[in-house]
Coordinates of C-alpha atoms and ligand atoms in Angstrom, one line a residue:
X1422 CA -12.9 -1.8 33.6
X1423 CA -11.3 -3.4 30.6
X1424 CA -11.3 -1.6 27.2
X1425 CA -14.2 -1.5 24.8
X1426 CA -12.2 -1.1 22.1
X1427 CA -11.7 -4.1 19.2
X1428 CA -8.4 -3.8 17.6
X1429 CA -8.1 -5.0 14.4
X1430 CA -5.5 -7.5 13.6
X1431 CA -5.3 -7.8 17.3
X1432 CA -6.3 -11.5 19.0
X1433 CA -7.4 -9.9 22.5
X1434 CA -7.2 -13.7 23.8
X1435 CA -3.1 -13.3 24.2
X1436 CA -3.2 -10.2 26.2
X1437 CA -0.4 -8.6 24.1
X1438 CA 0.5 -5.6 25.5
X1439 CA -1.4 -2.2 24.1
X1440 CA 0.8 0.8 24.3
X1441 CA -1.3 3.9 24.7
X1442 CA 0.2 6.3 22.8
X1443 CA -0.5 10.1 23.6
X1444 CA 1.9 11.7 20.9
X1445 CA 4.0 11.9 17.9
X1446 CA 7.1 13.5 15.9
X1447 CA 9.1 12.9 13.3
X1448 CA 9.8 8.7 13.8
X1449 CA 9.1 8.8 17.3
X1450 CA 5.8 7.6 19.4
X1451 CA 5.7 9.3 22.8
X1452 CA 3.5 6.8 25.4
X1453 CA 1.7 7.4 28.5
X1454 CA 4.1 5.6 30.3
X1455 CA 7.0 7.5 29.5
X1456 CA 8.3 5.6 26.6
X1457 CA 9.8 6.4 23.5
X1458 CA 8.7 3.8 20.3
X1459 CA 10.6 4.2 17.3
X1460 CA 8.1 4.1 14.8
X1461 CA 10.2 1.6 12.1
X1462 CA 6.8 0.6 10.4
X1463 CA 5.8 3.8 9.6
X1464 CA 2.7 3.3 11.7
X1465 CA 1.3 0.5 9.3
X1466 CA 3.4 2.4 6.0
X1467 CA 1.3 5.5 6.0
X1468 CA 3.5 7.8 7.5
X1469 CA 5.9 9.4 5.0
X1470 CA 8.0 12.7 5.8
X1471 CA 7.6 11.8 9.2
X1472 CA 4.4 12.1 11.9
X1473 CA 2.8 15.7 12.7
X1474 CA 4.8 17.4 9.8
X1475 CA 4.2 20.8 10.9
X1476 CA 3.1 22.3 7.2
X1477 CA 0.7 19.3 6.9
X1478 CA -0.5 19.7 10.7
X1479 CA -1.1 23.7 9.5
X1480 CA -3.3 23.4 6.7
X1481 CA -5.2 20.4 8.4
X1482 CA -6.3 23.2 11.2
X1483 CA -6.4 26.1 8.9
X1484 CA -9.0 23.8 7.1
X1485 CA -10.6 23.0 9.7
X1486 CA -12.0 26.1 10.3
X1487 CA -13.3 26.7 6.8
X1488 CA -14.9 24.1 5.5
X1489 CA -14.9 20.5 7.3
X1490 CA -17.3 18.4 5.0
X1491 CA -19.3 18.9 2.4
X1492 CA -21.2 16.5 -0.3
X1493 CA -19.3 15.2 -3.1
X1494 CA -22.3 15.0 -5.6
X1495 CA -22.2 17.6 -8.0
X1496 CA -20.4 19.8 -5.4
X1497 CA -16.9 20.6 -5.3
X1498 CA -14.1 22.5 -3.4
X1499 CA -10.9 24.1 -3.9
X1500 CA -8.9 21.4 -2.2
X1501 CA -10.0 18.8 -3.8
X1502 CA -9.2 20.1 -7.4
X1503 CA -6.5 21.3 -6.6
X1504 CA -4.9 17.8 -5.6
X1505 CA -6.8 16.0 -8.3
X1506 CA -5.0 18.1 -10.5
X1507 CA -1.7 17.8 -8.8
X1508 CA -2.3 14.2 -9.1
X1509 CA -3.0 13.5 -12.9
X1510 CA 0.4 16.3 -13.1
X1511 CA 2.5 13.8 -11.1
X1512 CA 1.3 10.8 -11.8
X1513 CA 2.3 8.2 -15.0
X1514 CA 0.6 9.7 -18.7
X1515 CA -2.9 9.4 -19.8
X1516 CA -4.3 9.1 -16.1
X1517 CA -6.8 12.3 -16.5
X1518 CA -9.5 11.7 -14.3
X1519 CA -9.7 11.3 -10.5
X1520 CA -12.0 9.6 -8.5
X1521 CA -11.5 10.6 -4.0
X1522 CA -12.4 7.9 -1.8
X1523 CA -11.1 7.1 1.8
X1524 CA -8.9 4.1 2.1
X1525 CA -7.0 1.7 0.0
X1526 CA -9.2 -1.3 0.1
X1527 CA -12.3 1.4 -1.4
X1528 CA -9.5 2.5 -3.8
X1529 CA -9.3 -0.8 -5.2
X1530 CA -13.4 -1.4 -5.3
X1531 CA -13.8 1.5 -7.0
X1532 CA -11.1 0.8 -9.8
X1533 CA -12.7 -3.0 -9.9
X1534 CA -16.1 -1.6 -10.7
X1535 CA -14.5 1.3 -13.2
X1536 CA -13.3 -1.6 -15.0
X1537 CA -16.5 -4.0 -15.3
X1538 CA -18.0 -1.0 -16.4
X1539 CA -15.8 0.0 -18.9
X1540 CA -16.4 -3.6 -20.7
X1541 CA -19.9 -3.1 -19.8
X1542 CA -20.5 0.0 -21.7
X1543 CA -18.4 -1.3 -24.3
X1544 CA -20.8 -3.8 -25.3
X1545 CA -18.7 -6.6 -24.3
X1546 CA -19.5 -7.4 -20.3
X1547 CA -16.3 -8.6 -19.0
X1548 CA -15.9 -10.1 -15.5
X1549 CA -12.8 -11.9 -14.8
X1550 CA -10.2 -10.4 -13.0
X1551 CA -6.3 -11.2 -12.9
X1552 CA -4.3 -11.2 -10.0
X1553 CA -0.4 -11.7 -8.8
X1554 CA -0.2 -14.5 -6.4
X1555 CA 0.9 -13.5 -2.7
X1556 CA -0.8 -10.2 -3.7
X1557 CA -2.9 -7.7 -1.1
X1558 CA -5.3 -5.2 -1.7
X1559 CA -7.7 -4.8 1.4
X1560 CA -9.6 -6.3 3.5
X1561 CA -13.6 -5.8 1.8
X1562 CA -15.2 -8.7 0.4
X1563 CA -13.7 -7.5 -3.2
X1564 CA -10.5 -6.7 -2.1
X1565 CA -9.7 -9.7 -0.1
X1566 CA -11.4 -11.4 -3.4
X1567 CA -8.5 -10.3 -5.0
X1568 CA -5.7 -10.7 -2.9
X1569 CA -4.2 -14.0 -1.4
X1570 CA -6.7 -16.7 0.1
X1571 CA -5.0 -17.7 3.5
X1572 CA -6.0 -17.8 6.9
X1573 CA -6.6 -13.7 6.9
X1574 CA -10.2 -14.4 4.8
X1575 CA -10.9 -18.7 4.9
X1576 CA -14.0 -18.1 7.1
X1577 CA -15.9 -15.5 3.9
X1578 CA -14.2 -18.0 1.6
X1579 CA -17.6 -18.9 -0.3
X1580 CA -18.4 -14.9 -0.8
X1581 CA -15.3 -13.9 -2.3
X1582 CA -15.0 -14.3 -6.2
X1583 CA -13.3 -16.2 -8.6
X1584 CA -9.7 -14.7 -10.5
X1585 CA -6.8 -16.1 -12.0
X1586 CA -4.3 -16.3 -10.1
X1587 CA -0.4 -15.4 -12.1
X1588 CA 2.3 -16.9 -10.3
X1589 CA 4.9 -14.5 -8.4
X1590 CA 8.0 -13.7 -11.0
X1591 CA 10.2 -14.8 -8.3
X1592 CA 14.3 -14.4 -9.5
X1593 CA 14.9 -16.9 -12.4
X1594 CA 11.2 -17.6 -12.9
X1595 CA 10.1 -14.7 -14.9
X1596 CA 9.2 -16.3 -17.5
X1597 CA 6.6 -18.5 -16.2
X1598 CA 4.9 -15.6 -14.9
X1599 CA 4.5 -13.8 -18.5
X1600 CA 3.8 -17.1 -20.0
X1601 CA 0.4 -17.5 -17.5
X1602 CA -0.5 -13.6 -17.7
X1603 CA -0.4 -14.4 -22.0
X1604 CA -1.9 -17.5 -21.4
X1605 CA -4.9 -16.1 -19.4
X1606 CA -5.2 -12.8 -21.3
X1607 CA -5.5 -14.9 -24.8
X1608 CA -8.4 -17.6 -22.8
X1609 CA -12.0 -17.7 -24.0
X1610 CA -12.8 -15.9 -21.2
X1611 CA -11.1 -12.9 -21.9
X1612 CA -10.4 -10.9 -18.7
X1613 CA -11.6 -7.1 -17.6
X1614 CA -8.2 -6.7 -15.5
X1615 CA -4.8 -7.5 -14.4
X1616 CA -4.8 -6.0 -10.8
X1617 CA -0.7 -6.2 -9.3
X1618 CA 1.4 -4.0 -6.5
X1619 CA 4.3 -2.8 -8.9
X1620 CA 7.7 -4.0 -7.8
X1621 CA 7.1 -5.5 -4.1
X1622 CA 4.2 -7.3 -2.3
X1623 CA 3.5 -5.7 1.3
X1624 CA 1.3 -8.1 3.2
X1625 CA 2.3 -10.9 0.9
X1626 CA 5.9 -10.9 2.7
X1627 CA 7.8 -7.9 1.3
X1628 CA 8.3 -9.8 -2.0
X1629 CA 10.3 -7.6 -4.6
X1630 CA 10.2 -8.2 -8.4
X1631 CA 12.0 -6.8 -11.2
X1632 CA 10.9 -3.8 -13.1
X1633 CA 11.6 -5.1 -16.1
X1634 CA 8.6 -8.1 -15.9
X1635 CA 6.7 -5.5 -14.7
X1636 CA 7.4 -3.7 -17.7
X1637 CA 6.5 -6.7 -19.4
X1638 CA 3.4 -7.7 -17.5
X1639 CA 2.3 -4.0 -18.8
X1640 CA 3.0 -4.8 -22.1
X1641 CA 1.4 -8.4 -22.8
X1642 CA -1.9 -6.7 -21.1
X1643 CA -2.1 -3.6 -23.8
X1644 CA -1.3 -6.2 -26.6
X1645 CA -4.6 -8.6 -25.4
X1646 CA -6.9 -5.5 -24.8
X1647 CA -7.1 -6.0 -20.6
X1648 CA -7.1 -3.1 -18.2
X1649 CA -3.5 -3.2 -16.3
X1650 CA -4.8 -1.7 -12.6
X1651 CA -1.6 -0.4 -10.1
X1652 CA -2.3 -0.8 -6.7
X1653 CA 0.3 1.8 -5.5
X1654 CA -1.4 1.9 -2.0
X1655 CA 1.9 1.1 -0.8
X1656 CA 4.4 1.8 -3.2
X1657 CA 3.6 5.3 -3.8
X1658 CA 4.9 8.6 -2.4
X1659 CA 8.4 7.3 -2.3
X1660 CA 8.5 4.4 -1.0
X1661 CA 10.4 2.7 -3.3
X1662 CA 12.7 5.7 -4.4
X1663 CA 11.0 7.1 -7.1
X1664 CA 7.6 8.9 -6.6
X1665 CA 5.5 5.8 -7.8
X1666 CA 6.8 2.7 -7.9
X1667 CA 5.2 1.8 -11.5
X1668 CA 8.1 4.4 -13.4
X1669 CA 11.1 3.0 -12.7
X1670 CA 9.1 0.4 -15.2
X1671 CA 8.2 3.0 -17.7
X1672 CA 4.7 2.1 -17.9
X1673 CA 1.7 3.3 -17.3
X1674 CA -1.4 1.6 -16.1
X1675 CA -4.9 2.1 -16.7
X1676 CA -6.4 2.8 -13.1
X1677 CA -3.6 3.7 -10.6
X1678 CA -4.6 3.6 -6.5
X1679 CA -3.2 5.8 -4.2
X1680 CA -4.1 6.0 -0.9
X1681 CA -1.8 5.6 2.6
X1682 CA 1.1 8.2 1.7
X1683 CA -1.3 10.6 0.0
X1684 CA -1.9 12.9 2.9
X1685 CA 1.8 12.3 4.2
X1686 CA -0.2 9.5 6.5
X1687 CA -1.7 12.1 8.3
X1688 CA -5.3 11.4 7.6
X1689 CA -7.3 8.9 5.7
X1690 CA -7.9 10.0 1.8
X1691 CA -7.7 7.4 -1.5
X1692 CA -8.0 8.3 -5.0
X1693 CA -8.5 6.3 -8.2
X1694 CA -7.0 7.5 -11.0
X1695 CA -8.3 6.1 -14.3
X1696 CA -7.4 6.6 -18.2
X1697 CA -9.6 9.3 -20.1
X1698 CA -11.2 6.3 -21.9
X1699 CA -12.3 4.5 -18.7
X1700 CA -13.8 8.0 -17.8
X1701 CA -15.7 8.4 -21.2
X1702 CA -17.0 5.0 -21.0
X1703 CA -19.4 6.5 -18.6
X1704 CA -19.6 9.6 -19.9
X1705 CA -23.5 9.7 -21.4
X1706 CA -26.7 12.0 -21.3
X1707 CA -27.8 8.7 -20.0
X1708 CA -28.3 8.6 -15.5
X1709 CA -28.2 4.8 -15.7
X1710 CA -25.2 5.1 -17.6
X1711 CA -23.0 7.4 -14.3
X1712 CA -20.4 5.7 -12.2
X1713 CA -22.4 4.1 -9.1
X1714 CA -20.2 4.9 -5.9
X1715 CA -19.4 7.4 -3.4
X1716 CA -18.5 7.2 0.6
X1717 CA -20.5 9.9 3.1
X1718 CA -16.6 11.3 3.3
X1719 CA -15.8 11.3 -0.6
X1720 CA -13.2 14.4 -0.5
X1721 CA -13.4 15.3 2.7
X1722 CA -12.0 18.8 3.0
X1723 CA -9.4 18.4 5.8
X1724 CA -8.1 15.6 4.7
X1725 CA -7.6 17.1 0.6
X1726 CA -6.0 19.8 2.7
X1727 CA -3.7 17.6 4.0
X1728 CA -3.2 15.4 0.9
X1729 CA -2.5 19.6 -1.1
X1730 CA 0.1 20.2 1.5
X1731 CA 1.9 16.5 1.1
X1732 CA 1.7 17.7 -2.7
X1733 CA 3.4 21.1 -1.8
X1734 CA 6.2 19.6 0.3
X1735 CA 7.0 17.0 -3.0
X1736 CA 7.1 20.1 -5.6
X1737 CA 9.2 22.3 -3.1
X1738 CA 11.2 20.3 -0.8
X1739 CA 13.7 17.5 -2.0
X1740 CA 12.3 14.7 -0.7
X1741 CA 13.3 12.5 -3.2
X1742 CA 17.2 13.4 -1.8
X1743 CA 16.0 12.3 1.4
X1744 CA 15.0 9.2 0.6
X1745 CA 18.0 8.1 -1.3
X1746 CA 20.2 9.1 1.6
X1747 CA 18.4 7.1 3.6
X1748 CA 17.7 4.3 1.2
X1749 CA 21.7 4.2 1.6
X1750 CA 22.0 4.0 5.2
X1751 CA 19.3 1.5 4.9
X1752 CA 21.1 -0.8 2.6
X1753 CA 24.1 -0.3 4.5
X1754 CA 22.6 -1.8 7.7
X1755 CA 21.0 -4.4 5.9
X1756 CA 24.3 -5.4 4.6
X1757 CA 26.0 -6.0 8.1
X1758 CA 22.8 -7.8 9.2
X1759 CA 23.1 -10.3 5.7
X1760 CA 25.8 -11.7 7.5
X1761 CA 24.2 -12.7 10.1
X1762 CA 23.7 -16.6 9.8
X1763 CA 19.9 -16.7 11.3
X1764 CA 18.6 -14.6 8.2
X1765 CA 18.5 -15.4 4.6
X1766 CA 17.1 -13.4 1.5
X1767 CA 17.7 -10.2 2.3
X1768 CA 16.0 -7.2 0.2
X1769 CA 15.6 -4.0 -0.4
X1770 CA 13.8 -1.5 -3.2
X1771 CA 13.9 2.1 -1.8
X1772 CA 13.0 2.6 1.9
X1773 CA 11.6 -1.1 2.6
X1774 CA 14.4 -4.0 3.4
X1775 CA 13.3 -7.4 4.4
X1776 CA 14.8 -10.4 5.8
X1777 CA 13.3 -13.9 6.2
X1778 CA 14.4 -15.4 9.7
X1779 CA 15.4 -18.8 9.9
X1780 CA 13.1 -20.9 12.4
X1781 CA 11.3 -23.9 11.7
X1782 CA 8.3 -22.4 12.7
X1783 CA 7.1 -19.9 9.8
X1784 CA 3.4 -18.5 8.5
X1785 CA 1.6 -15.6 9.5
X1786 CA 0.0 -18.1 12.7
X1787 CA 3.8 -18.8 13.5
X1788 CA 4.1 -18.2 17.4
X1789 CA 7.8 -16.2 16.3
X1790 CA 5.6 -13.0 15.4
X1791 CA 4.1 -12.2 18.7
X1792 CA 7.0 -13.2 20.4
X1793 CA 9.2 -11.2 18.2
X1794 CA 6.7 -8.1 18.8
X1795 CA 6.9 -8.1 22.2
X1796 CA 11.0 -8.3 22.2
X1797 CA 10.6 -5.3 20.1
X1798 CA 8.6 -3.5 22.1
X1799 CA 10.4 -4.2 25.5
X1800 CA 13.7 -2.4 23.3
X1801 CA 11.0 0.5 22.5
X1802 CA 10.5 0.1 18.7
X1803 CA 7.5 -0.6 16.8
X1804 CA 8.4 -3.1 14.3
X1805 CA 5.7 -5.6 12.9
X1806 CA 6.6 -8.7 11.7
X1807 CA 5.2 -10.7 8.6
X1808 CA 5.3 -14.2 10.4
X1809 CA 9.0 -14.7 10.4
X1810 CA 9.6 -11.4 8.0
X1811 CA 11.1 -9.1 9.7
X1812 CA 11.1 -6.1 7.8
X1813 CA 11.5 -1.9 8.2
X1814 CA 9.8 0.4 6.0
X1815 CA 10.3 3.8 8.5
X1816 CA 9.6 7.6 7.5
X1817 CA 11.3 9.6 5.7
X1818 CA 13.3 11.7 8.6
X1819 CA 14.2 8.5 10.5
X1820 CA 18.1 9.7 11.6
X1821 CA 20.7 7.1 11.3
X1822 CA 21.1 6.5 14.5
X1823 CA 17.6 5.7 14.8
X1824 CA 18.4 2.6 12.2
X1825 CA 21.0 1.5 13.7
X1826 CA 18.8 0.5 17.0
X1827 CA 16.4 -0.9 14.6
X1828 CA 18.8 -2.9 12.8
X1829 CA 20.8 -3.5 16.3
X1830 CA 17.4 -5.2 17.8
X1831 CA 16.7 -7.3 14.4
X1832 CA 20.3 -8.6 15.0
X1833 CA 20.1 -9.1 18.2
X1834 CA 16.3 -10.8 17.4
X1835 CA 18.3 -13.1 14.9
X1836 CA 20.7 -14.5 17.9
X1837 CA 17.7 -15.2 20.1
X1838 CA 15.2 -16.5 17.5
X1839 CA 17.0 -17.8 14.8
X1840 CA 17.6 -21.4 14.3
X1841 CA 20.5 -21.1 12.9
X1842 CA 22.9 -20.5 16.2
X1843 CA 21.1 -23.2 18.0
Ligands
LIG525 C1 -2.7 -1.3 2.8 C2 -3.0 -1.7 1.4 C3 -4.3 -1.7 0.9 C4 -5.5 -1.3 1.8 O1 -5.5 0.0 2.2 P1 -6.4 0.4 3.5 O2 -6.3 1.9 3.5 O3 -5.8 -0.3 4.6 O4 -7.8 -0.1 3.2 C5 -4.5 -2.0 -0.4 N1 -3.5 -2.3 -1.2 C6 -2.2 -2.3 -0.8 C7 -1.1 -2.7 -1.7 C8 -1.9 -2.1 0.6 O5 -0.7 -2.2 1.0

């Protein structure tokens, strides 16, 4: 019998191939059938220091066995408060207060409704929200309501809301960028948020932008008044070679999401951290007045656990180190393969580099992708192309030999796919 399961981002109708997976260490995937994947994606940019990381893997079980759930309400654990303390200590200033959740996308609801209801308690209800084109931020209604329309969400098209959209500050167009952010911060309609990824766009196509107009974006928000929200689902625990992504900017936002890398990518925990203002917005003797939200797995024990030993390994080991050695081997592969005539705009900010393959046929729909997935595969790597993207973002212990048969099969994807050589 054929499998019950429904992949997600999967079209079951083209009978890709399924890889059944039985275990995992360091960058590798070990299959059933004998097979070795190099995991060059990260496992969908989760997985940091690298998979079952044997301190994180300790204190899941060790948890385990203590205390597996328990209600969020007006209960608490040691876990927990340890990490949301760890958290407001290594993230940006001024974010005091923490808010657990479970993914990215309810990372993101939760700071959208902390900021209507900051403006709401204010006693001046605001609702717009501003966004960075190309941007991502999940896939519920209010998170693909913020992120790009395209074929990913046309069909719930009429459910998602309205925002204003700010053009991408691609190279040499920065300007335009800050003009429409102080254009649509100063309009009648005054906007409750500016909601960006800080530095690249994931899903959007591995688009980088400079710190410095993020810097800026930061600024022109304070000076109108609007909320700046960081979505660092991505972006943060390294991946761009600082801790978060938002201080090689020198700012700091007003709600900051974390969520993938916060347990190492071991298991699924998101927190919102918001400004001690946003916080005492809802602070009142008043119960209409609290913050309406919680999941049944707010906090979960095992997977605080998980996120406190991720913490542990930043403060002790030097991971940073790690990831500008191999931020260097990275950049020197990607350098070789910028010769390459089938790729153009190469890029790189900390452990991600990207390359846009030449082909006339380009889009997420493009045929390239699933073809370029399976060639992959058939060399034993997990990479996941954007369309025609091709990018790596890999864990933290990926060895340098393991790069260079990623690298080796993008080239080697370039002479076979590319338009260029033909
Ligand atoms: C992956 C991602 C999300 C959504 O996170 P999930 O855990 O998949 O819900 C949100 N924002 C950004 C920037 C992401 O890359």
């Amino acid at each position: 019998m054929s499998s019950p399961v429904w992949h997600p981002f999967t079209q079951h109708g083209l009978k890709e191939p399924i890889p059944l997976v039985e275990r995992a260490e360091g960058a590798l995937l070990y299959c059933a059938d004998g097979s070795t994947l190099i995991d060059g994606i990260s496992s969908w940019w989760v997985t940091t220091h690298g998979h079952c990381h044997p301190r994180i893997a300790a204190a899941i079980a060790e948890q385990a066995g203590r205390l597996d759930q328990l209600i969020f309400a007006a209960h608490t654990h040691e876990p927990a408060e340890t990490v949301a303390r760890e958290l407001v200590d290594l993230a940006p200033e001024g974010l005091t207060r923490v808010f657990f959740s479970d993914s990215g996308s309810t990372s993101v609801e939760v700071a959208l409704k902390m900021a209507l209801g900051y403006w709401h308690r204010r006693g001046e209800p605001r609702h717009r929200i501003l966004v960075l084109e190309h941007g991502y931020h999940g896939d519920t209604i209010g998170a693909m309501s913020v992120g790009e329309r395209g074929v990913f969400n046309r069909r719930y098209e009429p459910l998602l809301f309205d925002v204003g959209t700010i053009p991408f500050p691609a190279e040499g167009r920065e300007q335009a960028t800050l003009d429409a952010l102080e254009r649509a911060c100063t309009a009648p309609d005054k906007p409750a948020a500016f909601i960006a990824e800080p530095l690249v766009l994931g899903a959007g196509g591995m688009l980088v932008y400079s710190a410095a107009v993020l810097t800026e974006m930061a600024a022109i928000c304070r000076r109108h008044d609007v909320l700046w929200i960081a979505d660092e689902v991505m972006t943060g625990w390294g991946r761009t070679g600082t801790l978060f992504a938002v201080e090689q900017a020198g700012v700091a936002p007003d709600i900051l999401c974390v969520a993938k890398g916060l347990t190492g990518g071991a298991l699924p925990l998101a927190a919102t951290l918001a400004s001690e203002p946003i916080f005492q917005a809802h602070w009142s003797n008043d119960r209409a007045d609290m913050f309406y939200h919680s999941s049944s797995y707010t906090a979960n024990p095992i997977a605080c656990a998980a996120a406190k030993a991720n913490t542990q390994i930043w403060r002790e080991e030097d991971v940073l180190g790690r990831i500008g050695a191999l931020a260097r081997d990275i950049g020197d592969h990607l350098e070789t393969l910028s010769a390459h005539p089938a790729f153009s705009n190469p890029r790189q900010l900390g452990t991600i580099a990207a390359v846009d393959l030449k082909t006339g046929d380009t889009g997420y729909l493009s045929d390239i992708a699933p073809a370029l997935r399976a060639f992959f595969l058939e060399r034993q790597l997990l990479l996941r192309p954007l369309g025609n993207i091709l990018y790596v973002m890999p864990p933290y212990c990926t060895t340098n030999e393991q790069l260079d048969r990623l690298f080796g099969a993008i080239a080697e994807a370039g002479d076979r796919f590319g338009t260029a050589r033909r």
